[in-house]
Amino acid sequence: MIFSIIWRLILETKKTIKELADELGISKQAVRKYFNKLPSTMIPTKEKGKYILSLDIQDFIRSKASTVNSTKTPTVDKLVDTLKDEFIADKDNQITDLKVQNDDLRKLLDQQQQLQLKTQQMLEEKTLLLEKVQKKRWWQIWTN
């Protein structure tokens, strides 16, 4: 009984490259890269064609992987922030352009309405004049 518990603990503490990669959420190639940089004091064992990583080796690889991830995260965050700022600036420019276009259209509409009003007034004047001329008798047309 005790032997089986100890054996399970030993098996749980030793992991393959794939198991460690899955645990860390990185690729096997990344673990392999750190694995190749192991100090000469850390020597992995090989069983059935697979490397078995001791706790020391796992801790070494974890520390290297976390260092790389922590340096990449701010860079990605900065890139995301930069892209957001660019999108916001682009949207601000579009809003400004639309406001200018809206003002121009409002001015054009106002001018068109004024022109329409003048045209209507002129038409009414001509209509009144025509009615006045038509009300006159034929001999009154030449006198006035």
MMTF fields as JSON, N, C-alpha, C and O atoms, coordinates in Angstrom:
{
  "mmtfVersion": "1.0.0",
  "mmtfProducer": "UNKNOWN",
  "numBonds": 575,
  "numAtoms": 576,
  "numGroups": 144,
  "numChains": 1,
  "numModels": 1,
  "chainsPerModel": [1],
  "groupsPerChain": [144],
  "chainIdList": ["A"],
  "bondAtomList": [4, 2, 8, 6, 12, 10, 16, 14, 20, 18, 24, 22, 28, 26, 32, 30, 36, 34, 40, 38, 44, 42, 48, 46, 52, 50, 56, 54, 60, 58, 64, 62, 68, 66, 72, 70, 76, 74, 80, 78, 84, 82, 88, 86, 92, 90, 96, 94, 100, 98, 104, 102, 108, 106, 112, 110, 116, 114, 120, 118, 124, 122, 128, 126, 132, 130, 136, 134, 140, 138, 144, 142, 148, 146, 152, 150, 156, 154, 160, 158, 164, 162, 168, 166, 172, 170, 176, 174, 180, 178, 184, 182, 188, 186, 192, 190, 196, 194, 200, 198, 204, 202, 208, 206, 212, 210, 216, 214, 220, 218, 224, 222, 228, 226, 232, 230, 236, 234, 240, 238, 244, 242, 248, 246, 252, 250, 256, 254, 260, 258, 264, 262, 268, 266, 272, 270, 276, 274, 280, 278, 284, 282, 288, 286, 292, 290, 296, 294, 300, 298, 304, 302, 308, 306, 312, 310, 316, 314, 320, 318, 324, 322, 328, 326, 332, 330, 336, 334, 340, 338, 344, 342, 348, 346, 352, 350, 356, 354, 360, 358, 364, 362, 368, 366, 372, 370, 376, 374, 380, 378, 384, 382, 388, 386, 392, 390, 396, 394, 400, 398, 404, 402, 408, 406, 412, 410, 416, 414, 420, 418, 424, 422, 428, 426, 432, 430, 436, 434, 440, 438, 444, 442, 448, 446, 452, 450, 456, 454, 460, 458, 464, 462, 468, 466, 472, 470, 476, 474, 480, 478, 484, 482, 488, 486, 492, 490, 496, 494, 500, 498, 504, 502, 508, 506, 512, 510, 516, 514, 520, 518, 524, 522, 528, 526, 532, 530, 536, 534, 540, 538, 544, 542, 548, 546, 552, 550, 556, 554, 560, 558, 564, 562, 568, 566, 572, 570],
  "bondOrderList": [1, 1, 1, 1, 1, 1, 1, 1, 1, 1, 1, 1, 1, 1, 1, 1, 1, 1, 1, 1, 1, 1, 1, 1, 1, 1, 1, 1, 1, 1, 1, 1, 1, 1, 1, 1, 1, 1, 1, 1, 1, 1, 1, 1, 1, 1, 1, 1, 1, 1, 1, 1, 1, 1, 1, 1, 1, 1, 1, 1, 1, 1, 1, 1, 1, 1, 1, 1, 1, 1, 1, 1, 1, 1, 1, 1, 1, 1, 1, 1, 1, 1, 1, 1, 1, 1, 1, 1, 1, 1, 1, 1, 1, 1, 1, 1, 1, 1, 1, 1, 1, 1, 1, 1, 1, 1, 1, 1, 1, 1, 1, 1, 1, 1, 1, 1, 1, 1, 1, 1, 1, 1, 1, 1, 1, 1, 1, 1, 1, 1, 1, 1, 1, 1, 1, 1, 1, 1, 1, 1, 1, 1, 1],
  "groupList": [{"groupName": "MET", "atomNameList": ["N", "CA", "C", "O"], "elementList": ["N", "C", "C", "O"], "formalChargeList": [0, 0, 0, 0], "bondAtomList": [1, 0, 2, 1, 3, 2], "bondOrderList": [1, 1, 2], "singleLetterCode": "M", "chemCompType": "L-PEPTIDE LINKING"}, {"groupName": "ILE", "atomNameList": ["N", "CA", "C", "O"], "elementList": ["N", "C", "C", "O"], "formalChargeList": [0, 0, 0, 0], "bondAtomList": [1, 0, 2, 1, 3, 2], "bondOrderList": [1, 1, 2], "singleLetterCode": "I", "chemCompType": "L-PEPTIDE LINKING"}, {"groupName": "PHE", "atomNameList": ["N", "CA", "C", "O"], "elementList": ["N", "C", "C", "O"], "formalChargeList": [0, 0, 0, 0], "bondAtomList": [1, 0, 2, 1, 3, 2], "bondOrderList": [1, 1, 2], "singleLetterCode": "F", "chemCompType": "L-PEPTIDE LINKING"}, {"groupName": "SER", "atomNameList": ["N", "CA", "C", "O"], "elementList": ["N", "C", "C", "O"], "formalChargeList": [0, 0, 0, 0], "bondAtomList": [1, 0, 2, 1, 3, 2], "bondOrderList": [1, 1, 2], "singleLetterCode": "S", "chemCompType": "L-PEPTIDE LINKING"}, {"groupName": "TRP", "atomNameList": ["N", "CA", "C", "O"], "elementList": ["N", "C", "C", "O"], "formalChargeList": [0, 0, 0, 0], "bondAtomList": [1, 0, 2, 1, 3, 2], "bondOrderList": [1, 1, 2], "singleLetterCode": "W", "chemCompType": "L-PEPTIDE LINKING"}, {"groupName": "ARG", "atomNameList": ["N", "CA", "C", "O"], "elementList": ["N", "C", "C", "O"], "formalChargeList": [0, 0, 0, 0], "bondAtomList": [1, 0, 2, 1, 3, 2], "bondOrderList": [1, 1, 2], "singleLetterCode": "R", "chemCompType": "L-PEPTIDE LINKING"}, {"groupName": "LEU", "atomNameList": ["N", "CA", "C", "O"], "elementList": ["N", "C", "C", "O"], "formalChargeList": [0, 0, 0, 0], "bondAtomList": [1, 0, 2, 1, 3, 2], "bondOrderList": [1, 1, 2], "singleLetterCode": "L", "chemCompType": "L-PEPTIDE LINKING"}, {"groupName": "GLU", "atomNameList": ["N", "CA", "C", "O"], "elementList": ["N", "C", "C", "O"], "formalChargeList": [0, 0, 0, 0], "bondAtomList": [1, 0, 2, 1, 3, 2], "bondOrderList": [1, 1, 2], "singleLetterCode": "E", "chemCompType": "L-PEPTIDE LINKING"}, {"groupName": "THR", "atomNameList": ["N", "CA", "C", "O"], "elementList": ["N", "C", "C", "O"], "formalChargeList": [0, 0, 0, 0], "bondAtomList": [1, 0, 2, 1, 3, 2], "bondOrderList": [1, 1, 2], "singleLetterCode": "T", "chemCompType": "L-PEPTIDE LINKING"}, {"groupName": "LYS", "atomNameList": ["N", "CA", "C", "O"], "elementList": ["N", "C", "C", "O"], "formalChargeList": [0, 0, 0, 0], "bondAtomList": [1, 0, 2, 1, 3, 2], "bondOrderList": [1, 1, 2], "singleLetterCode": "K", "chemCompType": "L-PEPTIDE LINKING"}, {"groupName": "ALA", "atomNameList": ["N", "CA", "C", "O"], "elementList": ["N", "C", "C", "O"], "formalChargeList": [0, 0, 0, 0], "bondAtomList": [1, 0, 2, 1, 3, 2], "bondOrderList": [1, 1, 2], "singleLetterCode": "A", "chemCompType": "L-PEPTIDE LINKING"}, {"groupName": "ASP", "atomNameList": ["N", "CA", "C", "O"], "elementList": ["N", "C", "C", "O"], "formalChargeList": [0, 0, 0, 0], "bondAtomList": [1, 0, 2, 1, 3, 2], "bondOrderList": [1, 1, 2], "singleLetterCode": "D", "chemCompType": "L-PEPTIDE LINKING"}, {"groupName": "GLY", "atomNameList": ["N", "CA", "C", "O"], "elementList": ["N", "C", "C", "O"], "formalChargeList": [0, 0, 0, 0], "bondAtomList": [1, 0, 2, 1, 3, 2], "bondOrderList": [1, 1, 2], "singleLetterCode": "G", "chemCompType": "PEPTIDE LINKING"}, {"groupName": "GLN", "atomNameList": ["N", "CA", "C", "O"], "elementList": ["N", "C", "C", "O"], "formalChargeList": [0, 0, 0, 0], "bondAtomList": [1, 0, 2, 1, 3, 2], "bondOrderList": [1, 1, 2], "singleLetterCode": "Q", "chemCompType": "L-PEPTIDE LINKING"}, {"groupName": "VAL", "atomNameList": ["N", "CA", "C", "O"], "elementList": ["N", "C", "C", "O"], "formalChargeList": [0, 0, 0, 0], "bondAtomList": [1, 0, 2, 1, 3, 2], "bondOrderList": [1, 1, 2], "singleLetterCode": "V", "chemCompType": "L-PEPTIDE LINKING"}, {"groupName": "TYR", "atomNameList": ["N", "CA", "C", "O"], "elementList": ["N", "C", "C", "O"], "formalChargeList": [0, 0, 0, 0], "bondAtomList": [1, 0, 2, 1, 3, 2], "bondOrderList": [1, 1, 2], "singleLetterCode": "Y", "chemCompType": "L-PEPTIDE LINKING"}, {"groupName": "ASN", "atomNameList": ["N", "CA", "C", "O"], "elementList": ["N", "C", "C", "O"], "formalChargeList": [0, 0, 0, 0], "bondAtomList": [1, 0, 2, 1, 3, 2], "bondOrderList": [1, 1, 2], "singleLetterCode": "N", "chemCompType": "L-PEPTIDE LINKING"}, {"groupName": "PRO", "atomNameList": ["N", "CA", "C", "O"], "elementList": ["N", "C", "C", "O"], "formalChargeList": [0, 0, 0, 0], "bondAtomList": [1, 0, 2, 1, 3, 2], "bondOrderList": [1, 1, 2], "singleLetterCode": "P", "chemCompType": "L-PEPTIDE LINKING"}],
  "groupTypeList": [0, 1, 2, 3, 1, 1, 4, 5, 6, 1, 6, 7, 8, 9, 9, 8, 1, 9, 7, 6, 10, 11, 7, 6, 12, 1, 3, 9, 13, 10, 14, 5, 9, 15, 2, 16, 9, 6, 17, 3, 8, 0, 1, 17, 8, 9, 7, 9, 12, 9, 15, 1, 6, 3, 6, 11, 1, 13, 11, 2, 1, 5, 3, 9, 10, 3, 8, 14, 16, 3, 8, 9, 8, 17, 8, 14, 11, 9, 6, 14, 11, 8, 6, 9, 11, 7, 2, 1, 10, 11, 9, 11, 16, 13, 1, 8, 11, 6, 9, 14, 13, 16, 11, 11, 6, 5, 9, 6, 6, 11, 13, 13, 13, 13, 6, 13, 6, 9, 8, 13, 13, 0, 6, 7, 7, 9, 8, 6, 6, 6, 7, 9, 14, 13, 9, 9, 5, 4, 4, 13, 1, 4, 8, 16],
  "groupIdList": [1, 2, 3, 4, 5, 6, 7, 8, 9, 10, 11, 12, 13, 14, 15, 16, 17, 18, 19, 20, 21, 22, 23, 24, 25, 26, 27, 28, 29, 30, 31, 32, 33, 34, 35, 36, 37, 38, 39, 40, 41, 42, 43, 44, 45, 46, 47, 48, 49, 50, 51, 52, 53, 54, 55, 56, 57, 58, 59, 60, 61, 62, 63, 64, 65, 66, 67, 68, 69, 70, 71, 72, 73, 74, 75, 76, 77, 78, 79, 80, 81, 82, 83, 84, 85, 86, 87, 88, 89, 90, 91, 92, 93, 94, 95, 96, 97, 98, 99, 100, 101, 102, 103, 104, 105, 106, 107, 108, 109, 110, 111, 112, 113, 114, 115, 116, 117, 118, 119, 120, 121, 122, 123, 124, 125, 126, 127, 128, 129, 130, 131, 132, 133, 134, 135, 136, 137, 138, 139, 140, 141, 142, 143, 144],
  "secStructList": [7, 2, 2, 2, 2, 2, 2, 2, 2, 2, 2, 2, 2, 7, 3, 3, 2, 2, 2, 2, 2, 2, 2, 2, 6, 1, 7, 2, 2, 2, 2, 2, 2, 2, 2, 2, 6, 7, 7, 6, 6, 7, 7, 7, 3, 3, 3, 6, 6, 3, 3, 3, 3, 7, 2, 2, 2, 2, 2, 2, 2, 2, 2, 2, 2, 2, 2, 2, 2, 2, 2, 2, 2, 2, 2, 2, 2, 2, 2, 2, 2, 2, 2, 2, 2, 2, 2, 2, 2, 2, 2, 2, 2, 2, 2, 2, 2, 2, 2, 2, 2, 2, 2, 2, 2, 2, 2, 2, 2, 2, 2, 2, 2, 2, 2, 2, 2, 2, 2, 2, 2, 2, 2, 2, 2, 2, 2, 2, 2, 2, 2, 2, 2, 2, 2, 1, 7, 6, 6, 6, 6, 6, 6, 7],
  "xCoordList": [0.813, 0.0, 0.865, 0.679, 1.784, 2.662, 3.528, 3.766, 3.988, 4.814, 4.051, 4.617, 2.765, 1.98, 1.752, 1.741, 1.572, 1.396, 2.678, 2.648, 3.798, 5.092, 5.34, 5.818, 5.019, 5.216, 4.351, 4.816, 3.09, 2.215, 2.783, 2.738, 3.319, 3.92, 5.117, 5.306, 5.911, 7.073, 6.608, 7.168, 5.586, 5.082, 4.456, 4.597, 3.766, 3.136, 4.165, 3.939, 5.298, 6.307, 7.144, 7.702, 7.242, 8.026, 7.079, 6.057, 7.439, 6.577, 7.388, 8.609, 6.664, 7.297, 7.267, 6.635, 7.951, 7.977, 6.561, 6.18, 5.787, 4.417, 3.544, 2.777, 3.653, 2.846, 3.174, 2.28, 4.463, 4.866, 4.399, 3.958, 4.502, 4.036, 2.54, 2.092, 1.768, 0.324, 0.022, -0.877, 0.771, 0.557, 0.859, 0.123, 1.936, 2.343, 1.577, 1.589, 0.913, 0.171, 1.069, 0.749, 2.201, 3.114, 3.347, 2.912, 4.027, 4.245, 5.366, 6.187, 5.375, 6.453, 7.79, 8.822, 7.771, 9.015, 9.596, 10.812, 8.719, 9.203, 9.835, 10.894, 9.177, 9.747, 11.071, 12.037, 11.112, 12.335, 13.462, 14.621, 13.132, 14.135, 14.755, 15.975, 13.903, 14.417, 15.141, 16.126, 14.649, 15.248, 16.688, 17.578, 16.901, 18.245, 19.196, 20.413, 18.657, 19.489, 19.71, 20.181, 19.377, 19.553, 21.025, 21.897, 21.303, 22.693, 23.164, 22.358, 24.446, 24.996, 24.712, 24.816, 24.359, 24.05, 22.68, 22.415, 21.819, 20.475, 20.441, 20.478, 20.37, 20.364, 19.039, 18.738, 18.244, 16.967, 17.182, 18.193, 16.217, 16.277, 15.395, 14.488, 15.69, 14.929, 14.316, 15.017, 12.982, 12.289, 11.39, 10.599, 11.516, 10.705, 10.755, 9.743, 11.917, 12.096, 11.617, 11.648, 11.175, 10.69, 11.531, 11.908, 11.818, 12.537, 11.578, 10.451, 12.035, 11.275, 11.952, 13.145, 11.172, 11.722, 11.512, 10.395, 12.603, 12.513, 11.925, 11.725, 11.657, 11.098, 12.042, 11.595, 13.344, 14.319, 14.267, 14.26, 14.232, 14.18, 12.866, 12.854, 11.769, 10.466, 10.477, 9.986, 11.043, 11.111, 11.969, 11.621, 13.091, 13.963, 13.193, 13.227, 12.507, 11.76, 10.602, 10.323, 9.923, 8.826, 9.331, 8.694, 10.486, 11.019, 11.381, 11.132, 11.961, 12.317, 11.062, 10.999, 10.068, 8.833, 8.071, 7.521, 8.029, 7.29, 8.003, 7.347, 9.344, 10.096, 9.781, 9.562, 9.758, 9.464, 8.038, 7.798, 7.084, 5.686, 5.475, 4.692, 6.176, 5.987, 6.594, 6.102, 7.652, 8.218, 7.406, 7.388, 6.737, 5.933, 4.608, 4.104, 4.038, 2.715, 2.675, 1.768, 3.614, 3.552, 3.681, 3.043, 4.497, 4.659, 3.34, 2.951, 2.658, 1.363, 0.355, -0.424, 0.366, -0.553, -0.302, -1.246, 0.968, 1.295, 0.809, 0.28, 0.991, 0.543, -0.973, -1.489, -1.677, -3.145, -3.572, -4.479, -2.919, -3.249, -2.977, -3.77, -1.858, -1.526, -2.576, -3.021, -2.969, -3.994, -5.324, -6.014, -5.679, -6.918, -6.855, -7.809, -5.713, -5.559, -5.678, -6.297, -5.082, -5.173, -6.615, -7.075, -7.325, -8.726, -9.567, -10.427, -9.317, -10.07, -9.782, -10.698, -8.507, -8.151, -8.811, -9.3, -8.823, -9.462, -10.956, -11.517, -11.593, -13.03, -13.28, -14.253, -12.409, -12.556, -12.468, -13.245, -11.515, -11.384, -12.633, -13.105, -13.161, -14.377, -15.548, -16.341, -15.654, -16.736, -16.601, -17.589, -15.379, -15.144, -15.522, -16.187, -15.099, -15.438, -16.947, -17.48, -17.628, -19.086, -19.774, -20.781, -19.237, -19.812, -19.661, -20.596, -18.481, -18.249, -19.193, -19.803, -19.307, -20.2, -21.651, -22.402, -22.034, -23.387, -23.637, -24.702, -22.663, -22.8, -22.937, -23.772, -22.119, -22.193, -23.562, -24.149, -24.057, -25.375, -26.479, -27.439, -26.342, -27.327, -27.324, -28.387, -26.128, -26.028, -26.654, -27.392, -26.353, -26.929, -28.452, -29.142, -28.964, -30.415, -31.022, -32.07, -30.361, -30.847, -30.856, -31.827, -29.777, -29.71, -30.799, -31.425, -31.011, -32.026, -33.417, -34.256, -33.658, -34.958, -35.157, -36.255, -34.102, -34.2, -34.466, -35.291, -33.765, -33.971, -35.396, -36.031, -35.883, -37.251, -38.254, -39.242, -38.001, -38.887, -38.892, -39.954, -37.71, -37.631, -38.344, -39.057, -38.147, -38.809, -40.323, -41.046, -40.785, -42.228, -42.76, -43.826, -41.999, -42.431, -42.501, -43.456, -41.476, -41.469, -42.638, -43.268, -42.92, -44.034, -45.36, -46.232, -45.508, -46.731, -46.865, -47.958, -45.751, -45.777, -46.191, -47.031, -45.608, -45.941, -47.391, -48.08, -47.843, -49.234, -50.171, -51.173, -49.851, -50.671, -50.656, -51.693, -49.492, -49.365, -50.177, -50.86, -50.097, -50.833, -52.339, -53.089, -52.767, -54.192, -54.64, -55.739, -53.782, -54.097, -54.222, -55.127, -53.308, -53.34, -54.578, -55.197, -54.93, -56.086, -57.397, -58.376, -57.448, -58.663, -58.909, -60.045, -57.856, -58.017, -58.727, -58.64, -59.392, -60.035, -58.998, -57.879, -59.341, -58.35, -57.772, -56.597, -58.525, -58.0, -57.184, -56.394, -57.373, -56.634, -55.21, -54.342, -54.993, -53.669, -52.632, -51.509, -53.028, -52.031, -51.896, -50.938, -52.791, -52.715, -51.836, -51.238, -51.755, -50.921, -49.814, -49.018],
  "yCoordList": [-1.187, 0.0, 1.264, 2.132, 1.377, 2.539, 2.622, 3.708, 1.484, 1.45, 2.016, 2.769, 1.656, 2.153, 3.663, 4.355, 4.178, 5.623, 6.353, 7.37, 5.835, 6.447, 6.383, 7.348, 5.263, 5.098, 6.105, 6.681, 6.32, 7.3, 8.708, 9.49, 9.041, 10.36, 10.561, 11.639, 9.527, 9.606, 9.816, 10.638, 9.074, 9.209, 10.582, 11.144, 11.126, 12.432, 13.552, 14.573, 13.367, 14.418, 14.401, 15.43, 13.268, 13.177, 13.261, 12.577, 14.104, 14.335, 14.234, 14.392, 13.965, 13.968, 15.398, 16.283, 15.599, 16.926, 17.35, 18.503, 16.424, 16.733, 17.11, 18.07, 16.366, 16.66, 18.045, 18.794, 18.371, 19.684, 20.796, 21.856, 20.541, 21.536, 21.783, 22.928, 20.72, 20.864, 21.634, 22.474, 21.346, 22.026, 23.518, 24.346, 23.857, 25.257, 26.002, 27.232, 25.253, 25.885, 26.397, 27.377, 25.725, 26.089, 24.85, 23.752, 25.034, 23.909, 22.998, 23.387, 21.781, 20.845, 21.386, 21.18, 22.082, 22.644, 23.691, 23.786, 24.473, 25.48, 24.806, 25.223, 23.76, 23.017, 22.401, 22.403, 21.874, 21.251, 22.279, 21.946, 23.532, 24.591, 24.841, 24.946, 24.935, 25.125, 23.872, 23.955, 22.727, 21.44, 21.372, 20.865, 21.884, 21.869, 22.83, 22.701, 23.791, 24.759, 24.373, 25.19, 23.143, 22.689, 22.732, 22.407, 23.131, 23.073, 21.614, 20.687, 21.443, 20.077, 19.322, 18.096, 20.032, 19.361, 18.694, 17.801, 19.113, 18.527, 17.586, 18.016, 16.319, 15.317, 14.563, 13.917, 14.634, 13.921, 12.431, 12.019, 11.643, 10.206, 9.912, 10.673, 8.787, 8.413, 7.039, 6.078, 6.964, 5.692, 5.466, 6.334, 4.313, 3.933, 4.991, 5.278, 5.554, 6.523, 7.927, 8.801, 8.164, 9.49, 9.998, 9.246, 11.3, 11.908, 12.11, 12.572, 11.762, 11.974, 13.122, 13.07, 14.153, 15.365, 15.344, 15.162, 15.533, 15.576, 16.926, 17.822, 17.044, 18.299, 19.48, 20.581, 19.25, 20.325, 20.816, 22.018, 19.868, 20.226, 20.952, 21.942, 20.457, 21.103, 22.537, 23.452, 22.723, 24.07, 24.994, 26.158, 24.477, 25.255, 25.697, 26.868, 24.757, 25.07, 26.018, 26.928, 25.81, 26.711, 28.141, 29.092, 28.282, 29.63, 30.301, 31.493, 29.548, 30.111, 30.475, 31.536, 29.596, 29.841, 31.027, 31.828, 31.155, 32.277, 33.592, 34.621, 33.583, 34.794, 35.256, 36.445, 34.33, 34.68, 35.189, 36.186, 34.522, 34.948, 36.311, 37.118, 36.576, 37.868, 39.0, 40.127, 38.735, 39.795, 39.988, 41.09, 38.955, 39.095, 39.785, 40.512, 39.58, 40.117, 41.641, 42.178, 42.369, 43.827, 44.288, 45.26, 43.597, 43.965, 43.806, 44.679, 42.707, 42.471, 43.5, 44.032, 43.783, 44.782, 46.155, 46.875, 46.513, 47.8, 47.843, 48.856, 46.745, 46.682, 46.824, 47.545, 46.139, 46.235, 47.666, 48.203, 48.282, 49.663, 50.615, 51.517, 50.41, 51.251, 51.109, 52.102, 49.876, 49.652, 50.282, 50.873, 50.156, 50.782, 52.292, 52.906, 52.89, 54.338, 54.76, 55.778, 53.969, 54.284, 54.191, 55.05, 53.157, 53.015, 54.168, 54.696, 54.555, 55.658, 56.957, 57.728, 57.2, 58.409, 58.401, 59.431, 57.243, 57.121, 57.408, 58.118, 56.862, 57.112, 58.598, 59.164, 59.231, 60.661, 61.473, 62.404, 61.115, 61.801, 61.602, 62.541, 60.395, 60.125, 60.942, 61.481, 61.034, 61.816, 63.291, 63.943, 63.81, 65.203, 65.441, 66.427, 64.54, 64.664, 64.633, 65.396, 63.759, 63.665, 64.932, 65.361, 65.531, 66.779, 67.897, 68.662, 67.989, 69.004, 68.77, 69.708, 67.529, 67.19, 67.526, 68.027, 67.254, 67.564, 69.074, 69.514, 69.866, 71.325, 71.824, 72.682, 71.287, 71.678, 71.346, 72.153, 70.167, 69.772, 70.658, 70.988, 71.037, 71.925, 73.285, 73.855, 73.814, 75.095, 74.986, 75.872, 73.903, 73.709, 73.629, 74.189, 72.946, 72.841, 74.217, 74.557, 75.002, 76.343, 77.205, 77.915, 77.141, 77.899, 77.455, 78.279, 76.18, 75.649, 76.109, 76.428, 76.143, 76.6, 78.091, 78.512, 78.888, 80.319, 80.546, 81.38, 79.803, 79.915, 79.511, 80.154, 78.471, 78.007, 79.086, 79.319, 79.741, 80.796, 81.978, 82.509, 82.387, 83.497, 83.143, 83.965, 81.924, 81.483, 81.528, 81.969, 81.086, 81.091, 82.526, 82.812, 83.429, 84.829, 85.447, 86.148, 85.175, 85.711, 85.153, 85.879, 83.9, 83.276, 83.907, 84.15, 84.166, 84.81, 86.225, 86.639, 86.972, 88.327, 88.301, 89.093, 87.403, 87.308, 86.884, 87.366, 85.989, 85.55, 86.718, 86.898, 87.514, 88.68, 89.694, 90.253, 89.924, 90.856, 90.381, 91.169, 89.101, 88.53, 88.653, 88.968, 88.409, 88.547, 90.001, 90.281, 90.907, 92.329, 92.744, 93.492, 92.252, 92.573, 91.959, 92.576, 90.784, 90.112, 90.785, 90.703, 91.428, 92.095, 93.399, 93.865, 93.98, 95.221, 94.932, 93.831, 95.891, 95.772, 95.981, 96.405, 95.699, 95.711, 97.091, 97.187, 98.15, 99.488, 100.007, 100.937, 99.395, 99.831, 99.257, 99.757, 98.249, 97.619, 98.606, 98.662, 99.425, 100.313, 101.639, 102.38, 101.921, 103.212, 103.175, 104.189, 102.095, 101.997, 101.044, 100.84],
  "zCoordList": [0.0, 0.0, 0.0, -0.852, 0.919, 1.001, -0.249, -0.779, -0.71, -1.912, -3.113, -3.905, -3.253, -4.391, -4.284, -5.302, -3.075, -2.886, -3.249, -3.941, -2.783, -3.108, -4.611, -5.207, -5.214, -6.657, -7.437, -8.421, -7.001, -7.662, -7.52, -8.47, -6.343, -6.146, -7.064, -7.628, -7.207, -8.1, -9.534, -10.26, -9.94, -11.306, -11.549, -12.635, -10.542, -10.696, -10.75, -11.398, -10.071, -10.065, -11.33, -11.711, -11.982, -13.211, -14.398, -14.454, -15.329, -16.487, -17.764, -17.773, -18.84, -20.161, -20.698, -20.12, -21.799, -22.427, -22.813, -22.612, -23.366, -23.786, -22.595, -22.669, -21.502, -20.315, -19.751, -19.358, -19.717, -19.215, -20.158, -19.714, -21.455, -22.433, -22.276, -22.323, -22.09, -21.895, -20.614, -20.583, -19.568, -18.294, -18.407, -17.87, -19.103, -19.228, -20.318, -20.363, -21.194, -22.282, -23.389, -24.062, -23.575, -24.661, -25.52, -25.172, -26.629, -27.537, -27.036, -26.206, -27.565, -27.215, -27.706, -27.067, -28.847, -29.377, -28.426, -28.264, -27.801, -26.853, -25.638, -25.17, -25.13, -23.998, -24.424, -23.662, -25.64, -26.168, -26.249, -25.997, -26.601, -26.678, -25.3, -25.172, -24.266, -22.912, -22.431, -21.697, -22.845, -22.496, -23.013, -22.33, -24.221, -24.811, -24.104, -24.236, -23.356, -22.642, -21.182, -20.391, -20.822, -19.436, -19.041, -19.847, -17.804, -17.336, -17.27, -17.191, -17.305, -17.323, -16.024, -15.988, -14.975, -13.707, -13.727, -12.923, -14.628, -14.733, -15.931, -17.084, -15.635, -16.703, -16.653, -15.649, -17.721, -17.725, -17.977, -18.545, -17.545, -17.818, -19.018, -19.354, -19.652, -20.83, -20.584, -20.269, -20.736, -20.568, -21.773, -22.143, -22.37, -23.529, -24.632, -25.272, -24.844, -25.921, -25.595, -26.461, -24.365, -23.974, -22.82, -21.922, -22.863, -21.754, -20.591, -20.773, -19.403, -18.177, -17.435, -17.136, -17.145, -16.544, -15.033, -14.548, -14.303, -12.835, -12.41, -13.23, -11.116, -10.606, -10.837, -11.157, -10.675, -10.895, -12.337, -12.601, -13.258, -14.681, -14.986, -15.717, -14.427, -14.645, -14.124, -14.786, -12.927, -12.355, -13.217, -13.418, -13.728, -14.603, -15.852, -16.23, -16.479, -17.709, -17.402, -18.183, -16.268, -15.878, -15.71, -16.163, -15.054, -14.823, -16.15, -16.331, -17.066, -18.376, -19.163, -19.785, -19.135, -19.892, -19.316, -20.071, -17.988, -17.391, -17.663, -17.825, -17.716, -18.027, -19.436, -19.667, -20.378, -21.769, -21.89, -22.571, -21.242, -21.322, -20.684, -21.185, -19.568, -18.906, -19.725, -19.658, -20.5, -21.331, -22.601, -23.152, -23.079, -24.292, -24.008, -24.864, -22.843, -22.532, -22.607, -23.244, -21.986, -22.118, -23.57, -23.974, -24.342, -25.737, -26.475, -27.251, -26.242, -26.879, -26.388, -27.178, -25.084, -24.536, -25.153, -25.48, -25.312, -25.925, -27.366, -27.823, -28.071, -29.461, -29.547, -30.401, -28.665, -28.645, -28.321, -28.956, -27.334, -26.974, -28.138, -28.407, -28.822, -29.969, -31.062, -31.637, -31.345, -32.365, -31.963, -32.794, -30.693, -30.212, -30.404, -30.88, -30.027, -30.172, -31.632, -31.941, -32.534, -33.96, -34.446, -35.197, -34.022, -34.422, -33.886, -34.59, -32.638, -32.042, -32.788, -33.074, -33.103, -33.85, -35.227, -35.691, -35.873, -37.186, -37.079, -37.914, -36.061, -35.856, -35.574, -36.071, -34.782, -34.505, -35.794, -36.003, -36.656, -37.946, -38.798, -39.439, -38.806, -39.575, -39.033, -39.804, -37.72, -37.108, -37.485, -37.82, -37.428, -37.798, -39.255, -39.574, -40.139, -41.559, -41.77, -42.575, -41.056, -41.191, -40.679, -41.243, -39.616, -39.113, -40.142, -40.377, -40.753, -41.785, -42.961, -43.475, -43.376, -44.481, -44.119, -44.955, -42.891, -42.43, -42.467, -42.899, -42.017, -42.057, -43.492, -43.779, -44.388, -45.8, -46.389, -47.111, -46.079, -46.59, -46.018, -46.714, -44.765, -44.141, -44.836, -45.081, -45.159, -45.868, -47.258, -47.688, -47.943, -49.275, -49.213, -50.064, -48.224, -48.066, -47.8, -48.349, -46.957, -46.659, -47.925, -48.191, -48.698, -49.952, -50.925, -51.592, -50.995, -51.907, -51.482, -52.325, -50.178, -49.683, -49.963, -50.327, -49.796, -50.097, -51.581, -51.955, -52.41, -53.857, -54.229, -55.065, -53.62, -53.871, -53.454, -54.151, -52.321, -51.846, -52.819, -53.146, -53.28, -54.238, -55.533, -56.107, -55.981, -57.208, -57.027, -57.92, -55.905, -55.61, -55.586, -56.13, -54.943, -54.88, -56.274, -56.609, -57.079, -58.447, -59.25, -60.019, -59.08, -59.784, -59.358, -60.192, -58.076, -57.59, -58.148, -58.536, -58.191, -58.752, -60.217, -60.643, -60.978, -62.404, -62.588, -63.488, -61.739, -61.832, -61.541, -62.233, -60.521, -60.194, -61.332, -61.688, -61.89, -63.002, -64.198, -64.853, -64.473, -65.596, -65.366, -66.29, -64.16, -63.847, -63.99, -64.467, -63.576, -63.677, -65.135, -65.505, -65.954, -67.382, -68.026, -68.891, -67.622, -68.217, -67.801, -68.542, -66.673, -66.221, -66.984, -67.07, -67.531, -68.278, -69.592, -70.137, -70.062, -71.361, -72.442, -72.154, -73.643, -74.71, -74.962, -75.314, -74.804, -75.041, -73.864, -74.022, -72.643, -71.457, -71.437, -70.721, -72.196, -72.208, -72.737, -72.234, -73.804, -74.399, -73.664, -73.885, -72.846, -72.171, -70.916, -70.559, -70.287, -69.075, -69.258, -68.342]
}
